[in-house]
Coordinates of C-alpha atoms in Angstrom, one line a residue:
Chain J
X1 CA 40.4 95.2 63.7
X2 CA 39.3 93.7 66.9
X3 CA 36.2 94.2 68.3
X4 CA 35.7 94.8 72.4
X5 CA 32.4 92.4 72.1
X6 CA 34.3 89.6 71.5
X7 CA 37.6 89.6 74.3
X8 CA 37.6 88.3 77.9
X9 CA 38.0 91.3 80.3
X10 CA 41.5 90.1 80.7
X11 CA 42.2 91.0 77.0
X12 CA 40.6 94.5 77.7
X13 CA 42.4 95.4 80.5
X14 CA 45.8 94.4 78.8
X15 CA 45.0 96.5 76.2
X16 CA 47.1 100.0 75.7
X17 CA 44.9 103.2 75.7
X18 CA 46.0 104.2 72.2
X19 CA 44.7 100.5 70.8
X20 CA 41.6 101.1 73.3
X21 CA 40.9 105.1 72.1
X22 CA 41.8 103.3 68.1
X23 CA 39.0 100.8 69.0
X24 CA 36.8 104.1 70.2
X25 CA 37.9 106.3 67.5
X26 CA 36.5 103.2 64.9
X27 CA 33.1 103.6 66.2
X28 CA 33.0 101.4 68.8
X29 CA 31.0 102.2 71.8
X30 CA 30.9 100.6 75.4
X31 CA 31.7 102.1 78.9
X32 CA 35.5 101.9 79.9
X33 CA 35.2 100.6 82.9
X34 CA 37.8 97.7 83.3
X35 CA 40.0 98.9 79.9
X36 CA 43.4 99.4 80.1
X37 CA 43.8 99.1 83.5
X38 CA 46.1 100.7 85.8
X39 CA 45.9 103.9 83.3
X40 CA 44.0 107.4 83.9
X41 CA 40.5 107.6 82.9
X42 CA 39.1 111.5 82.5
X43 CA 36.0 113.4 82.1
X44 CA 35.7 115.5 79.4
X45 CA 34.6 119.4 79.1
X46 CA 34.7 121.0 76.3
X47 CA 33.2 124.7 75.6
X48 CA 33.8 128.0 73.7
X49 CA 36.9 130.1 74.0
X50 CA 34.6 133.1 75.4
X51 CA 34.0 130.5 78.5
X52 CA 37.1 128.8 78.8
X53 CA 38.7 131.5 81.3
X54 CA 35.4 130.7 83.5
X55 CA 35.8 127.4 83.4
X56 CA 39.4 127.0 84.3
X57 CA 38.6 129.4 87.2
X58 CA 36.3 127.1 87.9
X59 CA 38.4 124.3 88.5
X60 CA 40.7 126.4 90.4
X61 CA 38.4 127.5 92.3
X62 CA 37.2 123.7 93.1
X63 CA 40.5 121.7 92.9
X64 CA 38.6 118.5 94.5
X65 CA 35.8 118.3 92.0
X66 CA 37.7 119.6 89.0
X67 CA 41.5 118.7 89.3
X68 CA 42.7 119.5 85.8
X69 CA 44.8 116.9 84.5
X70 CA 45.0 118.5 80.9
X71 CA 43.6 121.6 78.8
X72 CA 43.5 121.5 74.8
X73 CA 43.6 124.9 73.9
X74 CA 41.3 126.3 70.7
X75 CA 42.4 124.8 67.6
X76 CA 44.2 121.8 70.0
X77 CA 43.1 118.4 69.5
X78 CA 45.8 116.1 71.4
X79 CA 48.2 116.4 73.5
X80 CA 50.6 113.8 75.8
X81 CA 47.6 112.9 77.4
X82 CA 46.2 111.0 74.0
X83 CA 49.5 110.6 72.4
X84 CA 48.5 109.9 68.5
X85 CA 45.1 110.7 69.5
X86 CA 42.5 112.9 68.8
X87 CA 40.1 114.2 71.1
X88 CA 37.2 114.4 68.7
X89 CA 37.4 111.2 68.0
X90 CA 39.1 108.8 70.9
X91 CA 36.0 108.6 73.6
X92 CA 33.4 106.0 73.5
X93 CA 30.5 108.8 73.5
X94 CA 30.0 112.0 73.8
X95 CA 26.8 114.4 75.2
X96 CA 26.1 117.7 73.0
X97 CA 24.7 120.3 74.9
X98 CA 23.3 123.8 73.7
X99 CA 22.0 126.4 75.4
X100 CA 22.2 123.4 78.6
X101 CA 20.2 121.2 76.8
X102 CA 21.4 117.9 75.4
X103 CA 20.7 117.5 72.1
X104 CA 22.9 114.8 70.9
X105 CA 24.7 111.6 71.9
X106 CA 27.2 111.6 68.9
X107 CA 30.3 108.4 69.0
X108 CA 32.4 111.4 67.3
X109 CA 32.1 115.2 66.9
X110 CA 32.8 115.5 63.5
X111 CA 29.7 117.9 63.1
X112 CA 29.9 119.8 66.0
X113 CA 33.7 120.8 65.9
X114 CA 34.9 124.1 65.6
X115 CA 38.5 125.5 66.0
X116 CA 37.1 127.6 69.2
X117 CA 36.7 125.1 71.3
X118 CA 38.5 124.4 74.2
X119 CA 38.9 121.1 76.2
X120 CA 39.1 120.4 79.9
X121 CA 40.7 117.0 80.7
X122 CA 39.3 116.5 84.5
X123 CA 40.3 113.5 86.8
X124 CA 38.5 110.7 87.5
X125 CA 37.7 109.1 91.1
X126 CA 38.2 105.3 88.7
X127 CA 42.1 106.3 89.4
X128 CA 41.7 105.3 93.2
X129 CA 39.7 102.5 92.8
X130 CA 42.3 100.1 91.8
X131 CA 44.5 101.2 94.7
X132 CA 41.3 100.3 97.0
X133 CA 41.0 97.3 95.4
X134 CA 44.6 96.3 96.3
X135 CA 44.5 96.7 99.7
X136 CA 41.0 94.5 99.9
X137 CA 38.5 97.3 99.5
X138 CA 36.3 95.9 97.1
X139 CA 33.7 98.3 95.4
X140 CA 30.4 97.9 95.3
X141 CA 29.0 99.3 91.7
X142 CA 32.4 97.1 90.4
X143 CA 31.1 94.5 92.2
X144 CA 27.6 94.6 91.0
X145 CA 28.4 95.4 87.5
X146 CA 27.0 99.2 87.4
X147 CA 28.2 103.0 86.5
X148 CA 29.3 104.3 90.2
X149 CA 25.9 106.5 91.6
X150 CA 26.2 110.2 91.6
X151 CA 24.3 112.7 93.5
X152 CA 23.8 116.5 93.1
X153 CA 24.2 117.6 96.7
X154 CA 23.0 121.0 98.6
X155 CA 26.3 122.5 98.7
X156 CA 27.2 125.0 96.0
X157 CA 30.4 125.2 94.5
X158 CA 32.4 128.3 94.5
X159 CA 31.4 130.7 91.5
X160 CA 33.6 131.5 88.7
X161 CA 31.9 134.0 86.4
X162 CA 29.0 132.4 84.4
X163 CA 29.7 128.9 86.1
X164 CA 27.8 127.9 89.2
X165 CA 26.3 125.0 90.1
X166 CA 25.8 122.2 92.4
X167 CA 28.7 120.2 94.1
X168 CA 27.8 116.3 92.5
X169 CA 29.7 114.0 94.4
X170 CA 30.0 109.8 93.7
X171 CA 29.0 107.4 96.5
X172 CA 31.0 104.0 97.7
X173 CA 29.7 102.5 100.3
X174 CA 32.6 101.1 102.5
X175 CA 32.7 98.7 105.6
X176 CA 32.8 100.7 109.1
X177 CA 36.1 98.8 110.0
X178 CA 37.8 100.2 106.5
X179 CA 36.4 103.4 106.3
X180 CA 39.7 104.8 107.7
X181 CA 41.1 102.6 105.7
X182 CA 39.3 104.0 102.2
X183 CA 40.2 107.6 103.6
X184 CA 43.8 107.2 103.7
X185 CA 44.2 105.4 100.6
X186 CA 41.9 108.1 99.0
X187 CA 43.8 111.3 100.0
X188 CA 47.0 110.0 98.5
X189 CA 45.8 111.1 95.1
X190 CA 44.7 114.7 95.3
X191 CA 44.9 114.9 91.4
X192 CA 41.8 112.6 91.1
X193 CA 39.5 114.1 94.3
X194 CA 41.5 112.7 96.6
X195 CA 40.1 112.3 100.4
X196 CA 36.2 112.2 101.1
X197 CA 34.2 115.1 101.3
X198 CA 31.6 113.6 103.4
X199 CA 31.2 110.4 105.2
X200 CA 28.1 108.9 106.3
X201 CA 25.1 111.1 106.7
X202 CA 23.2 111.5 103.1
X203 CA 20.8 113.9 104.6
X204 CA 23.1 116.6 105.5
X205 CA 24.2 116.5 101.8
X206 CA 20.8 117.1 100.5
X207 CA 20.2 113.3 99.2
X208 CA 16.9 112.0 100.5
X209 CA 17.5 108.9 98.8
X210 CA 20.8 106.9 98.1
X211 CA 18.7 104.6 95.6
X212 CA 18.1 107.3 93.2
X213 CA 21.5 108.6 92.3
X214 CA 21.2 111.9 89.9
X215 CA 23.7 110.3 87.1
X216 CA 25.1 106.9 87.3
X217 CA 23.7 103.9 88.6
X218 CA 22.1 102.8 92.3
X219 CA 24.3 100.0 94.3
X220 CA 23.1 98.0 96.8
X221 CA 24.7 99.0 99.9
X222 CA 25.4 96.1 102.0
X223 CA 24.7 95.3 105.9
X224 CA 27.5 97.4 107.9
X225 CA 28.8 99.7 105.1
X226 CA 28.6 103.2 105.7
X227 CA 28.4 105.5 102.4
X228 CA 31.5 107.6 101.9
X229 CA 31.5 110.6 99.2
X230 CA 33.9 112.0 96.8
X231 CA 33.7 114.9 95.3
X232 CA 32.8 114.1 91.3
X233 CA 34.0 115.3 88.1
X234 CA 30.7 115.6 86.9
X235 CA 30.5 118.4 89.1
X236 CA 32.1 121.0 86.5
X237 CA 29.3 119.7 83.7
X238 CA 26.9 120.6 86.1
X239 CA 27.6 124.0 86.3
X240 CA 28.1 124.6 83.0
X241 CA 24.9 123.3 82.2
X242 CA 23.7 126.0 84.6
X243 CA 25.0 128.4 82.8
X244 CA 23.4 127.8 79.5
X245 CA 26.0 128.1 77.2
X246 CA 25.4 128.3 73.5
X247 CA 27.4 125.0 73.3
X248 CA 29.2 122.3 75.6
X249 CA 30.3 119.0 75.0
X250 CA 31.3 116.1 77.6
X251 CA 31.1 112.7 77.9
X252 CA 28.7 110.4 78.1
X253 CA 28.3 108.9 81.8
X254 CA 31.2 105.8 81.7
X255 CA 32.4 106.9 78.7
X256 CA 35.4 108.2 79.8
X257 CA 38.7 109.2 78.2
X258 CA 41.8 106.9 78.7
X259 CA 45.0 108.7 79.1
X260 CA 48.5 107.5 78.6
X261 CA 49.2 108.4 82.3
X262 CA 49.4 105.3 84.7
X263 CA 47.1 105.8 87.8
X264 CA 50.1 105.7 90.0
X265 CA 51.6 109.0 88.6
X266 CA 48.7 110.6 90.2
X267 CA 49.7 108.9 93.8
X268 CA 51.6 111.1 96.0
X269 CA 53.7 109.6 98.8
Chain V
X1 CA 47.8 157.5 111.4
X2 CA 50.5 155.9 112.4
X3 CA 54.0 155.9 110.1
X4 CA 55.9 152.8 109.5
X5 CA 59.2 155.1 109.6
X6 CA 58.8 156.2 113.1
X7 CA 58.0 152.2 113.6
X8 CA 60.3 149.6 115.7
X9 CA 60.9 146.3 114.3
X10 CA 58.8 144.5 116.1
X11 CA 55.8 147.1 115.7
X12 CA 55.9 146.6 112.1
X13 CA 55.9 143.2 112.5
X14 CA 53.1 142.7 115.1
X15 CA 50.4 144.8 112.6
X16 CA 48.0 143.3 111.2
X17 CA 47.5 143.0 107.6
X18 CA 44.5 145.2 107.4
X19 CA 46.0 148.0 109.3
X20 CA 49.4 147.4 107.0
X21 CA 47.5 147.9 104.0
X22 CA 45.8 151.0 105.3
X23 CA 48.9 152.3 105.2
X24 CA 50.0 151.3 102.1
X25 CA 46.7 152.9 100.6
X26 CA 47.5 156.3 102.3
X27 CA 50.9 156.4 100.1
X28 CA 53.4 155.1 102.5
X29 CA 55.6 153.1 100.7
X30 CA 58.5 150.3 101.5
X31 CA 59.5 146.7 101.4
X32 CA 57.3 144.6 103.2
X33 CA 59.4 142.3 104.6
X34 CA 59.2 142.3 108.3
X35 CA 55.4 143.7 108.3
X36 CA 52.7 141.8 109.5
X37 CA 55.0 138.7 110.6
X38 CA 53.1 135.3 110.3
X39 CA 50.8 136.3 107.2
X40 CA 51.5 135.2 103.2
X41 CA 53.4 137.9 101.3
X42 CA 52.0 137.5 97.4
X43 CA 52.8 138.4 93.9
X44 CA 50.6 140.5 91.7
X45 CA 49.7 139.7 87.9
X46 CA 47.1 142.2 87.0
X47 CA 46.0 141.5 82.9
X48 CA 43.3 142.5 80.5
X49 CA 40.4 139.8 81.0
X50 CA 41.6 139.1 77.2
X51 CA 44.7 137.9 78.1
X52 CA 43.1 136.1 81.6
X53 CA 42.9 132.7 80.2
X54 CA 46.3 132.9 78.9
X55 CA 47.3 133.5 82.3
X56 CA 45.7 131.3 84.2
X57 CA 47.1 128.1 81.8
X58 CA 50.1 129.0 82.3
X59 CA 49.7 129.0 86.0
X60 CA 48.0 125.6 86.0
X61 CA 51.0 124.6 83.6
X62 CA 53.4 125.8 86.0
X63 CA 52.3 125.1 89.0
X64 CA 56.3 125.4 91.4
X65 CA 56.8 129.0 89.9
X66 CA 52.8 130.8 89.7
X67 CA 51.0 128.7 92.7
X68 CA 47.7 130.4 92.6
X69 CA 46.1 131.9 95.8
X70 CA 43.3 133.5 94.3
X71 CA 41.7 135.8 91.2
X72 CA 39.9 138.5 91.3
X73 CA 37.4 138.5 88.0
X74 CA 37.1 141.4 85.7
X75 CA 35.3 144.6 87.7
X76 CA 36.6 143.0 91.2
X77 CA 38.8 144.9 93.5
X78 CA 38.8 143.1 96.4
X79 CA 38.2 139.6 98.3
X80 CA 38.2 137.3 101.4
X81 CA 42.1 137.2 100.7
X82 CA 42.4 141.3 101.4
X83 CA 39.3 141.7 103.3
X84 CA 37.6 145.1 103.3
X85 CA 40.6 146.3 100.7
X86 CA 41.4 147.2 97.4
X87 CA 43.6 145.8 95.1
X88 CA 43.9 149.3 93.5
X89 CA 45.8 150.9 96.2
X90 CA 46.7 148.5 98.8
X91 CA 50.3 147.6 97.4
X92 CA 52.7 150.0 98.0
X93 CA 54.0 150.1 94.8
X94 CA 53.3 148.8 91.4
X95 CA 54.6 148.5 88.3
X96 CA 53.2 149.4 84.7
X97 CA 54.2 147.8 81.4
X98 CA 52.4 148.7 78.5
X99 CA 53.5 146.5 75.1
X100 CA 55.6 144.8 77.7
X101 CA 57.5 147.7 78.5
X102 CA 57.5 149.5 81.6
X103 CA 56.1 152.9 82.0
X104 CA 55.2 153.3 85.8
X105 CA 56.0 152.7 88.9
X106 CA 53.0 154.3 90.7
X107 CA 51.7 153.8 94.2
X108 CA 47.9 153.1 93.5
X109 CA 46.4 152.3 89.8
X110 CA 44.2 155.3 89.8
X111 CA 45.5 156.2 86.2
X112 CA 45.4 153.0 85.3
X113 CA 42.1 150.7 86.2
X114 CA 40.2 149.6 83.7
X115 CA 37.0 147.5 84.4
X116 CA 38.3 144.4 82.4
X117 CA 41.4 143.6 84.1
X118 CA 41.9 140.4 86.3
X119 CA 44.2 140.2 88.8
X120 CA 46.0 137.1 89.8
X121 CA 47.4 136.5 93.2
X122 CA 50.3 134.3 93.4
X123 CA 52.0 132.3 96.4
X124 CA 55.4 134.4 97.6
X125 CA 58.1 131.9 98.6
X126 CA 58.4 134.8 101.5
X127 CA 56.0 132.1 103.1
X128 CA 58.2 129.5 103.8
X129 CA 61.2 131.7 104.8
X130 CA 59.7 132.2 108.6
X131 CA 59.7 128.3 108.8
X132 CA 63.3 128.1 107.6
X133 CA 64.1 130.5 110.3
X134 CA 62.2 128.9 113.2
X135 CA 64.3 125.3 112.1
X136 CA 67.7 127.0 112.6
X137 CA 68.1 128.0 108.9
X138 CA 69.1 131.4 108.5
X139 CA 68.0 133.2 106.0
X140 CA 70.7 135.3 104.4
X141 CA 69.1 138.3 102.5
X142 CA 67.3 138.6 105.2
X143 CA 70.6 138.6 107.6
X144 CA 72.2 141.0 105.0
X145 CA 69.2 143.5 105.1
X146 CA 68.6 143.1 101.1
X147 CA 65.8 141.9 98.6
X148 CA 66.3 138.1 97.8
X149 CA 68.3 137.4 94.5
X150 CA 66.5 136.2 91.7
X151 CA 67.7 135.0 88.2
X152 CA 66.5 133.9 84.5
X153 CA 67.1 130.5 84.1
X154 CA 67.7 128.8 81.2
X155 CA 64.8 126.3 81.9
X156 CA 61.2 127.9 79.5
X157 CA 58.3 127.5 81.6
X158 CA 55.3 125.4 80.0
X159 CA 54.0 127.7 76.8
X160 CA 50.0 128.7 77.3
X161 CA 48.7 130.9 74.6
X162 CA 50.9 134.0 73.9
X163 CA 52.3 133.7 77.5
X164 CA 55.7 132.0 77.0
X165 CA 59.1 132.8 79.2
X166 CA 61.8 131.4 81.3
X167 CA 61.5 130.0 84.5
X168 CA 63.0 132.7 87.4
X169 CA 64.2 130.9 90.1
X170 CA 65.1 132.8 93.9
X171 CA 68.1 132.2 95.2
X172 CA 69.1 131.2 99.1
X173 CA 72.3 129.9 100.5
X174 CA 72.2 127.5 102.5
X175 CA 74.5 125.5 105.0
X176 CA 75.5 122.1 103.1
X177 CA 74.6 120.7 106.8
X178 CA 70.9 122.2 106.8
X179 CA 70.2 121.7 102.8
X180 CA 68.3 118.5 103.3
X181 CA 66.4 120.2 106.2
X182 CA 65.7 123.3 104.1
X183 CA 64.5 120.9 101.0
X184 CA 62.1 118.8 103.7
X185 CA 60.7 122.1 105.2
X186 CA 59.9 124.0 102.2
X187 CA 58.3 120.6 100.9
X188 CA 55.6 121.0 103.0
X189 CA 54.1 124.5 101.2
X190 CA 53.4 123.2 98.0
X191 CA 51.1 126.4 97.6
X192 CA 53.6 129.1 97.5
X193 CA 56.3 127.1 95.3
X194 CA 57.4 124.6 97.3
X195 CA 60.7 122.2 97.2
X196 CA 63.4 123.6 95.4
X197 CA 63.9 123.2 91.6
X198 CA 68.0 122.9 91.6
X199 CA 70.8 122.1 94.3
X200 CA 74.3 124.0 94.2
X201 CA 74.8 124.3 90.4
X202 CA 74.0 127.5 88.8
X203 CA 75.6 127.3 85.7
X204 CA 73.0 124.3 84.6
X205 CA 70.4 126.8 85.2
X206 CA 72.2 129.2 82.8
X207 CA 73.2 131.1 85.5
X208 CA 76.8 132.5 85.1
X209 CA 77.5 134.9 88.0
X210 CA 75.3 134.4 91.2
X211 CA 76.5 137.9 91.8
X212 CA 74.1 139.7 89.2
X213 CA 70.6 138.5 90.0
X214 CA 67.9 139.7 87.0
X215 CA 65.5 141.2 90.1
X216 CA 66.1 141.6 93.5
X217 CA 69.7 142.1 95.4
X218 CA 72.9 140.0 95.0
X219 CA 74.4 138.4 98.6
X220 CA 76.7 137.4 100.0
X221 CA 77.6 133.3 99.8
X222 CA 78.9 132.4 103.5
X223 CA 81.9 129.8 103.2
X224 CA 80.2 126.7 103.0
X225 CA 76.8 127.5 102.1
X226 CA 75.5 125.9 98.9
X227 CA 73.2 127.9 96.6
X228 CA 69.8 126.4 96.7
X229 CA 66.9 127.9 93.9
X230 CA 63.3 127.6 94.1
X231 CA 61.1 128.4 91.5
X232 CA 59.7 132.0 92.0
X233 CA 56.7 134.0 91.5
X234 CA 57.8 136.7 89.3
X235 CA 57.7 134.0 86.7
X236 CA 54.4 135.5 85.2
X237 CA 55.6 138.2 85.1
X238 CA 58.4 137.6 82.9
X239 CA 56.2 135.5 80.5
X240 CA 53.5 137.9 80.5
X241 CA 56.0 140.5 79.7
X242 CA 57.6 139.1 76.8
X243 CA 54.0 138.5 74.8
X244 CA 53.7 142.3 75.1
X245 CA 50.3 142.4 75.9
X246 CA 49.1 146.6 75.5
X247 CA 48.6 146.4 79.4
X248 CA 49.9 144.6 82.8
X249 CA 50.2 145.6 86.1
X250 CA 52.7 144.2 88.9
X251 CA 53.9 144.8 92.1
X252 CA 57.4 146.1 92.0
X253 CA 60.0 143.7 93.6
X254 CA 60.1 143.7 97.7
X255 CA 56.4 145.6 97.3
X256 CA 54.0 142.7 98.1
X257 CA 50.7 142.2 98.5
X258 CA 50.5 141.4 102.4
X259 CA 46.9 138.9 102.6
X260 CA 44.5 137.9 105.5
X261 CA 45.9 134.4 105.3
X262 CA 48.3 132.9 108.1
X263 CA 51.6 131.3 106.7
X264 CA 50.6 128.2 108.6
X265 CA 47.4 127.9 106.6
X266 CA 49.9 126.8 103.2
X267 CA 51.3 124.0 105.2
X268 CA 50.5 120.9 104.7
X269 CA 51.5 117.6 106.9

């Protein structure tokens, strides 16, 4: 079997996401930035059937923090989005939470299944990067080798239930002169957040300071960029946490899932 | 209090949604095309909270035919999209299905309210027909004075839980001239279902005589005018109904749920 410690990045992003979530499924663990490129890369949420109404409300509710690309209902462990897969299995790590407290970093769930457990497959803000990337945005925490910062900001997100919680939003800092640029790009893929929710002024958010991010990593932010914020889909984690729930499950930071679906199905014209 | 029947037109069209549903909850009852011109008609899906879930994947399975403009939870009866109403009396007529069968076709849900059920409002393809009309494109169960035809297709919808059914498409004729206009305007409301699903061929939808729509009136075809079917929101319904649940409430056909929201505010660029 091949191991991901010993390829050139070249050989990781040629790599299909069902040889990528085998590699994952095997045991192996590293973040998935830069694997398989051009495909999907989710979040993960994953709770009891009792909570699952309150959670999909949730993302309905919140379409730019929490656009559903996929739900496994209870007893459901792939779908089209892992063909072959299995979503117990196929992501680098995973975080256990129970009553919001994380208990466990597990590589599978194997003792923490159980056939009542629903998953959320939520899109990720990776999708647009590429397509920044093309048009000669670079991106900074790419750039400088770290997870993308994320900040829990003052705004609340619209209830749903039991869930409530915190917007949490992921910060790029862009160059003044491509800011438009990064905006219009952005809002062509409403399935993975889509356009900025905030541009420029940290404060207003609620974040006193940019080099402490509340998940991720901080990025340098260099002379003349301007910090531009997406909504994050960490966001519906945070609320569930909130909420206390006897048990949830999501992914570790960077440890996303890799779908079959090429980023470009998510673009809209 | 004023009496839609001694009403002009153009009274009934220039009332406000508030002062429409007034009505409605005093025990008027009629069609509400024409009423409130300018504000989103909706459908009702009204369902134990057990069956809510259910629901609510199949609308974010089926996005064209059950666009969701908003849920009340269990014990809610009203919200920002009926402002100071209730969704207990404020349709003028409903309909009552218990083991998928109907029973009722009351005026208000007195009998019927229980504290668990969630209602689902979803998008009304009413929405877009005022921007069909200001283009040029007539309209022609609304020239004809009848309900819009709608039909059973062949097509299943995306399975979610025990929710299951066809896809039920409405029907409008439209001038071969003005069907790539009518495909471009309705484009733009992606929240109340959208571009159409099927151009001029019933009979690959499974439908055999445009003449005998499932709900809703047949019209006439004018000479020249190609059938043109978008998906429609009584599609719930029909899935809901076939799983039988012990209880669910709709509106009956024509008998919408007239919201706070402008048209306009569905439209996007």
């Amino acid at each position: 079997m091949k191991n991901f410690k010993d390829m050139e990045l070249a050989e990781r992003a040629a790599m299909s996401p069902r040889e990528a979530r085998e590699l994952f499924r095997a045991g192996q663990v590293l973040p998935t930035a830069g694997i398989s490129a051009g495909y999907a890369q989710a979040n993960l949420m994953i709770v009891p059937q009792e909570l699952a109404f309150d959670v999909l409300l949730f993302a309905q509710r919140n379409p730019k923090s929490c656009p559903i690309l996929g739900v496994l209902e209870a007893g459901q462990t792939s779908s089209e989005l892992l063909a072959g897969g299995d979503i117990r299995t196929d992501v680098p790590k995973y975080l256990v939470y129970e009553n919001g407290i994380k208990v466990a970093e597990p590589t599978d769930l194997g003792d923490y299944w159980r056939d009542d457990l629903v998953t959320f497959i939520v899109g990720c803000s990776f999708t647009f990067e590429a397509a920044l990337m093309e048009s000669g945005i670079s991106v900074a925490h790419i750039d400088q080798g770290v997870n993308v910062p994320m900040y829990k900001t003052n705004r609340r997100s619209a209830t749903a239930g039991a869930i409530s919680g915190p917007m949490v939003v992921s910060m790029r800092p862009i160059p003044a002169s491509q800011v438009a640029d990064a905006v219009r790009i952005t809002s062509r893929y409403p399935a993975v957040h889509g356009a900025p929710v905030h541009i420029g002024n940290p404060g207003e958010l609620g974040i006193e300071d940019l080099a402490a991010p509340d998940f991720g990593d901080a990025v340098q932010i260099p002379e003349g960029s301007i910090p531009v914020f997406w909504a994050c889909g960490v966001t519906p984690q945070a609320a569930v946490m909130e909420s206390r729930p006897a048990l949830a499950i999501g992914h570790a930071p960077g440890h996303m899932l890799i779908t079959d679906i090429r980023d470009t199905e998510y673009q809209v014209p």
